[in-house]
Short mmCIF file of C-alpha atoms in Angstrom, two decimals:
data_model
loop_
_atom_site.label_atom_id
_atom_site.label_comp_id
_atom_site.label_asym_id
_atom_site.label_seq_id
_atom_site.Cartn_x
_atom_site.Cartn_y
_atom_site.Cartn_z
CA MET A 101 -11.22 -25.39 -0.63
CA ALA A 102 -13.61 -23.02 1.10
CA ILE A 103 -12.57 -20.83 4.09
CA ASP A 104 -15.00 -21.31 7.11
CA THR A 105 -16.89 -18.12 7.47
CA ARG A 106 -16.74 -18.53 11.20
CA VAL A 107 -13.23 -16.84 10.94
CA ILE A 108 -15.30 -13.29 10.25
CA GLY A 109 -14.99 -11.32 13.34
CA THR A 110 -11.71 -13.08 14.48
CA ALA A 111 -8.85 -10.65 16.12
CA LEU A 112 -5.44 -11.57 14.89
CA PRO A 113 -2.44 -11.22 16.79
CA THR A 114 -1.02 -7.58 17.35
CA THR A 115 2.12 -6.63 15.98
CA THR A 116 4.50 -3.78 17.08
CA LEU A 117 7.17 -1.98 15.00
CA THR A 118 9.36 0.94 16.44
CA ILE A 119 9.97 3.09 13.49
CA ASP A 120 13.69 4.33 13.13
CA ARG A 121 15.18 6.54 10.41
CA GLY A 122 17.52 4.02 8.93
CA ARG A 123 14.15 1.83 8.01
CA LEU A 124 12.43 4.70 6.59
CA ARG A 125 15.32 5.68 4.41
CA PHE A 126 15.58 2.08 3.26
CA PHE A 127 11.92 2.09 2.35
CA ALA A 128 12.33 5.32 0.53
CA LYS A 129 15.34 4.06 -1.20
CA ALA A 130 13.23 1.07 -2.30
CA ILE A 131 10.44 3.03 -3.89
CA GLY A 132 12.73 5.63 -5.59
CA GLU A 133 11.70 8.50 -3.66
CA THR A 134 13.56 11.50 -4.60
CA ASP A 135 12.09 13.99 -2.05
CA PRO A 136 14.72 14.64 0.49
CA ILE A 137 12.18 15.06 3.36
CA TYR A 138 11.97 11.39 3.34
CA THR A 139 15.61 10.73 3.96
CA ASP A 140 17.17 14.06 5.25
CA VAL A 141 16.20 15.14 8.83
CA GLU A 142 17.08 18.87 8.18
CA ALA A 143 14.96 19.00 5.01
CA ALA A 144 12.13 17.32 6.78
CA LYS A 145 12.33 19.87 9.56
CA ALA A 146 12.43 22.75 6.94
CA ALA A 147 9.19 21.47 5.54
CA GLY A 148 7.41 21.60 9.17
CA HIS A 149 8.10 18.03 10.19
CA PRO A 150 9.68 17.08 13.66
CA ASP A 151 11.73 14.40 11.81
CA ILE A 152 11.46 12.26 8.50
CA PRO A 153 7.92 11.13 8.01
CA ALA A 154 6.83 7.52 7.32
CA PRO A 155 5.35 7.76 3.87
CA PRO A 156 1.65 6.90 3.15
CA THR A 157 2.16 3.23 2.36
CA PHE A 158 4.79 2.29 4.75
CA LEU A 159 2.16 1.88 7.43
CA PHE A 160 1.28 -1.41 5.45
CA SER A 161 4.73 -2.76 6.85
CA VAL A 162 3.79 -2.52 10.52
CA GLU A 163 1.85 -5.92 10.45
CA LEU A 164 4.30 -7.50 8.33
CA GLU A 165 6.78 -7.26 11.14
CA ASN A 166 5.07 -10.32 12.73
CA PRO A 167 7.40 -13.22 12.19
CA ASP A 168 5.10 -14.91 10.31
CA PRO A 169 2.43 -12.43 9.05
CA PHE A 170 0.65 -15.04 6.84
CA ALA A 171 0.15 -17.82 9.23
CA PHE A 172 -3.65 -16.71 9.69
CA LEU A 173 -4.09 -17.66 5.94
CA ALA A 174 -1.90 -20.78 6.24
CA SER A 175 -4.02 -22.02 9.37
CA MET A 176 -7.10 -21.65 7.05
CA GLY A 177 -5.78 -23.91 4.68
CA VAL A 178 -4.57 -21.15 2.04
CA ASP A 179 -1.64 -22.21 -0.12
CA LEU A 180 0.25 -18.92 0.04
CA ARG A 181 1.42 -19.44 -3.46
CA PHE A 182 -1.81 -18.83 -4.68
CA VAL A 183 -2.57 -15.59 -2.85
CA LEU A 184 -2.72 -12.10 -4.53
CA HIS A 185 -3.28 -8.78 -3.18
CA GLY A 186 -6.87 -7.55 -4.33
CA GLU A 187 -7.38 -4.28 -2.96
CA GLN A 188 -5.66 -1.85 -0.16
CA ALA A 189 -6.94 1.27 1.60
CA PHE A 190 -5.81 3.77 3.97
CA THR A 191 -7.55 6.41 6.09
CA TYR A 192 -5.12 8.62 7.81
CA HIS A 193 -5.27 10.14 11.40
CA ALA A 194 -1.68 11.22 11.82
CA ILE A 195 1.78 11.18 10.38
CA ALA A 196 4.20 8.54 12.01
CA TYR A 197 7.70 9.50 12.63
CA PRO A 198 11.03 7.77 13.88
CA GLY A 199 10.77 6.96 17.51
CA ASP A 200 7.00 5.93 17.17
CA GLU A 201 6.33 2.58 18.64
CA LEU A 202 3.48 1.47 16.15
CA VAL A 203 0.87 -1.33 17.19
CA ALA A 204 -1.26 -3.00 14.18
CA SER A 205 -4.34 -4.61 15.47
CA PRO A 206 -5.89 -6.83 12.71
CA ARG A 207 -9.23 -8.48 12.52
CA ILE A 208 -10.94 -10.46 9.65
CA THR A 209 -14.13 -8.53 8.60
CA ASN A 210 -15.38 -10.79 5.66
CA VAL A 211 -14.95 -13.86 3.89
CA TYR A 212 -16.55 -14.77 0.38
CA THR A 213 -16.44 -16.62 -2.89
CA LYS A 214 -16.82 -15.71 -6.61
CA LYS A 215 -16.91 -17.83 -9.73
CA GLY A 216 -18.14 -20.97 -7.93
CA GLY A 217 -15.30 -21.05 -5.47
CA ALA A 218 -12.23 -20.54 -8.08
CA LEU A 219 -11.67 -17.21 -6.09
CA GLU A 220 -11.93 -16.48 -2.39
CA PHE A 221 -11.53 -13.11 -0.69
CA VAL A 222 -10.64 -12.37 2.73
CA VAL A 223 -11.31 -8.91 4.03
CA LYS A 224 -9.07 -7.53 6.90
CA HIS A 225 -9.13 -4.47 8.77
CA THR A 226 -6.10 -3.11 10.64
CA ALA A 227 -5.93 -0.25 13.23
CA ILE A 228 -2.68 1.31 13.53
CA THR A 229 -1.93 3.28 16.77
CA ARG A 230 0.86 4.57 18.58
CA ALA A 231 1.54 2.59 21.95
CA ASP A 232 -0.40 5.04 23.74
CA GLY A 233 -3.41 4.61 21.72
CA THR A 234 -3.21 7.54 19.39
CA PRO A 235 -4.73 6.62 16.13
CA ILE A 236 -2.54 6.73 13.08
CA ALA A 237 -4.45 4.96 10.63
CA GLU A 238 -6.98 2.57 9.63
CA LEU A 239 -6.24 -0.05 6.78
CA ASN A 240 -8.48 -2.44 4.88
CA SER A 241 -7.17 -5.29 2.87
CA VAL A 242 -8.81 -7.35 0.28
CA ILE A 243 -6.76 -10.80 -0.16
CA VAL A 244 -7.54 -12.98 -3.11
CA ILE A 245 -7.02 -16.75 -3.04
CA GLN A 246 -6.95 -18.53 -6.45
CA ASN A 247 -8.05 -22.06 -6.29
CA PRO A 248 -6.49 -23.52 -9.49
CA GLY A 249 -8.45 -26.71 -8.88
CA VAL A 250 -11.98 -25.25 -8.99
CA LYS A 251 -13.22 -24.64 -12.61
CA PRO A 252 -15.49 -21.49 -12.61
CA MET B 8 3.95 22.00 -4.03
CA THR B 9 0.70 23.02 -5.72
CA ARG B 10 -1.19 26.11 -4.47
CA ALA B 11 -4.44 24.90 -2.85
CA GLU B 12 -6.64 27.55 -4.59
CA SER B 13 -5.31 26.42 -8.17
CA ILE B 14 -6.97 23.02 -7.59
CA VAL B 15 -10.27 22.61 -9.34
CA VAL B 16 -12.12 19.53 -10.87
CA GLY B 17 -9.99 18.65 -13.87
CA THR B 18 -6.70 19.56 -12.57
CA GLU B 19 -4.26 16.72 -13.48
CA LEU B 20 -1.46 15.89 -11.14
CA PRO B 21 2.12 16.03 -12.60
CA PRO B 22 2.45 12.49 -13.78
CA LEU B 23 5.26 10.54 -12.44
CA GLN B 24 7.34 7.79 -14.56
CA VAL B 25 9.34 5.12 -12.95
CA GLY B 26 12.05 3.44 -14.83
CA PRO B 27 12.00 -0.34 -15.39
CA ILE B 28 11.50 -2.23 -12.14
CA SER B 29 14.74 -4.34 -11.78
CA ARG B 30 15.05 -7.62 -9.67
CA LEU B 31 17.14 -5.47 -7.31
CA THR B 32 14.23 -3.18 -6.81
CA LEU B 33 12.07 -6.25 -5.86
CA ALA B 34 14.96 -7.37 -3.66
CA LEU B 35 15.00 -4.24 -1.89
CA PHE B 36 11.28 -3.48 -1.57
CA ALA B 37 10.85 -7.13 -0.11
CA GLY B 38 13.45 -6.31 2.63
CA ALA B 39 12.43 -2.64 3.25
CA SER B 40 8.74 -3.28 3.04
CA GLY B 41 8.86 -6.73 5.15
CA ASP B 42 6.92 -8.30 2.23
CA HIS B 43 8.98 -11.48 1.93
CA ASN B 44 6.73 -13.46 -0.22
CA PRO B 45 8.94 -15.50 -2.36
CA MET B 46 6.84 -14.92 -5.32
CA HIS B 47 8.55 -11.44 -5.77
CA VAL B 48 12.20 -12.49 -5.60
CA ASP B 49 12.38 -16.36 -5.84
CA LEU B 50 12.39 -17.44 -9.56
CA ASP B 51 11.94 -21.02 -8.51
CA ALA B 52 8.75 -20.21 -6.16
CA ALA B 53 7.26 -18.44 -9.23
CA LYS B 54 8.00 -21.30 -11.53
CA SER B 55 6.50 -23.89 -9.02
CA VAL B 56 3.12 -22.31 -9.70
CA GLY B 57 3.52 -22.24 -13.58
CA LEU B 58 4.62 -18.64 -13.77
CA PRO B 59 7.42 -17.77 -16.28
CA ASP B 60 9.04 -15.28 -13.81
CA VAL B 61 8.49 -13.32 -10.51
CA PHE B 62 6.33 -10.06 -10.33
CA ALA B 63 6.47 -6.79 -8.71
CA HIS B 64 4.74 -6.32 -5.03
CA GLY B 65 1.39 -4.51 -5.69
CA MET B 66 2.42 -2.33 -2.77
CA LEU B 67 5.39 -1.14 -4.85
CA SER B 68 3.17 0.29 -7.37
CA MET B 69 0.88 1.69 -4.56
CA ALA B 70 4.03 3.32 -3.19
CA TYR B 71 4.90 4.84 -6.44
CA LEU B 72 1.27 6.36 -6.59
CA GLY B 73 1.71 7.65 -3.06
CA ARG B 74 4.92 9.58 -4.48
CA LEU B 75 2.64 11.12 -6.89
CA LEU B 76 0.63 12.34 -4.35
CA THR B 77 3.07 13.66 -1.92
CA ASN B 78 4.92 15.37 -4.63
CA TRP B 79 1.65 17.38 -5.49
CA VAL B 80 0.78 18.18 -1.74
CA PRO B 81 2.09 17.89 1.79
CA GLN B 82 1.51 14.45 3.08
CA ASP B 83 -0.40 15.54 6.02
CA ARG B 84 -3.22 16.54 3.71
CA ILE B 85 -3.80 13.06 2.52
CA ARG B 86 -7.35 12.08 4.34
CA SER B 87 -7.51 8.67 2.53
CA TYR B 88 -6.00 6.55 -0.04
CA ARG B 89 -7.11 3.38 -1.66
CA VAL B 90 -6.37 1.21 -4.74
CA ARG B 91 -7.46 -1.93 -6.45
CA PHE B 92 -4.77 -4.16 -7.78
CA ALA B 93 -6.09 -4.96 -11.31
CA ALA B 94 -3.07 -6.62 -13.31
CA ILE B 95 0.39 -7.82 -11.95
CA THR B 96 3.48 -6.05 -12.84
CA PRO B 97 6.15 -8.01 -14.48
CA VAL B 98 9.76 -7.51 -13.97
CA HIS B 99 11.13 -4.53 -16.26
CA GLY B 100 7.75 -2.98 -16.09
CA GLU B 101 7.80 0.71 -16.48
CA PRO B 102 4.81 1.98 -14.25
CA SER B 103 3.37 5.43 -15.09
CA CYS B 104 1.28 7.00 -12.41
CA THR B 105 -1.44 9.65 -13.07
CA GLY B 106 -4.10 11.36 -11.18
CA LEU B 107 -7.08 13.63 -12.09
CA VAL B 108 -9.16 15.50 -9.72
CA THR B 109 -12.77 14.59 -10.22
CA HIS B 110 -14.78 16.13 -7.32
CA ILE B 111 -14.13 18.90 -4.85
CA GLU B 112 -16.51 19.23 -1.79
CA ASP B 113 -16.77 20.74 1.69
CA VAL B 114 -16.46 18.16 4.60
CA ASP B 115 -16.38 19.15 8.04
CA GLY B 116 -15.42 22.71 7.31
CA GLU B 117 -12.48 21.59 4.96
CA ARG B 118 -12.43 21.76 1.12
CA ARG B 119 -11.41 18.31 -0.08
CA ALA B 120 -10.40 17.05 -3.56
CA THR B 121 -11.04 13.47 -4.76
CA VAL B 122 -8.25 12.41 -7.02
CA GLU B 123 -8.64 9.62 -9.57
CA LEU B 124 -5.69 7.42 -9.82
CA ALA B 125 -4.01 5.00 -12.17
CA VAL B 126 -0.91 3.15 -12.87
CA THR B 127 -0.48 1.88 -16.57
CA LEU B 128 2.43 0.11 -18.07
CA ALA B 129 4.22 0.90 -21.47
CA ASP B 130 2.12 -1.50 -23.35
CA GLY B 131 -1.05 0.07 -22.00
CA THR B 132 -1.95 -2.29 -19.49
CA THR B 133 -3.58 -0.77 -16.35
CA THR B 134 -2.27 -2.41 -13.14
CA LEU B 135 -3.66 -0.31 -10.37
CA THR B 136 -6.88 2.18 -10.18
CA GLY B 137 -7.86 3.83 -6.95
CA ASP B 138 -8.51 7.20 -5.45
CA ALA B 139 -7.36 9.63 -2.70
CA VAL B 140 -9.32 12.28 -0.66
CA VAL B 141 -6.86 15.28 -0.13
CA ALA B 142 -7.58 18.55 1.56
CA VAL B 143 -6.97 21.39 -0.47
#
């Protein structure tokens, strides 16, 4: 299977997530976070924050709020069981806090193969902004698709 | 928190050792992160592609490295942060997160440190490598 390179440049559907304290505390618990500024509003305020901050990698979750976040891969013929996360990058503009309505705007920026098609790569750029357009972060993801039927 | 002026090339970040990753942790992270890929929580799905077991989300390890960074400097000083996922992390893996300042330069009137980052398991496998740029 080879992904059609004409998908390069395609804008994917935007996704919106309104952050709340409960979700951030759940995320903090899941990652074993022990710094109280990520769970306790008073500790966050004492550290100069208006509320508990969304930790650095939480922003990856905005896009996953889409009811079917990997539909774009499936629509390209990818078997999702063979997908791996290759690389992930964040460039930060501002910290997000509870009450922020975050908008993720993803776009496919590259598609290429290696090892004679045994590995395919999809590169995606996602801008995260508040609903008013204030930039929060830029994300770049490299998604790796293993094609077990192709011998390198 | 670390005093900014004490950060120089060669400064090592206080390491972060994470306990064995349990299946409960993977279930919690699936829900909290919104990554519901069954390969991380559903043994049947893992076996359907010939894997012996589920494996941890790469973004869970990246979150642990994020904790290493925010334990070291306030989060608003992190300008960028990126990783490459080099190997999967099995259930019960014990990630060890480390960081080393390798470069310092002035950018836009701001002193910035580049931190080389890595996550390794007890058996020596490197699961993530990456770097962050931090205002110091």
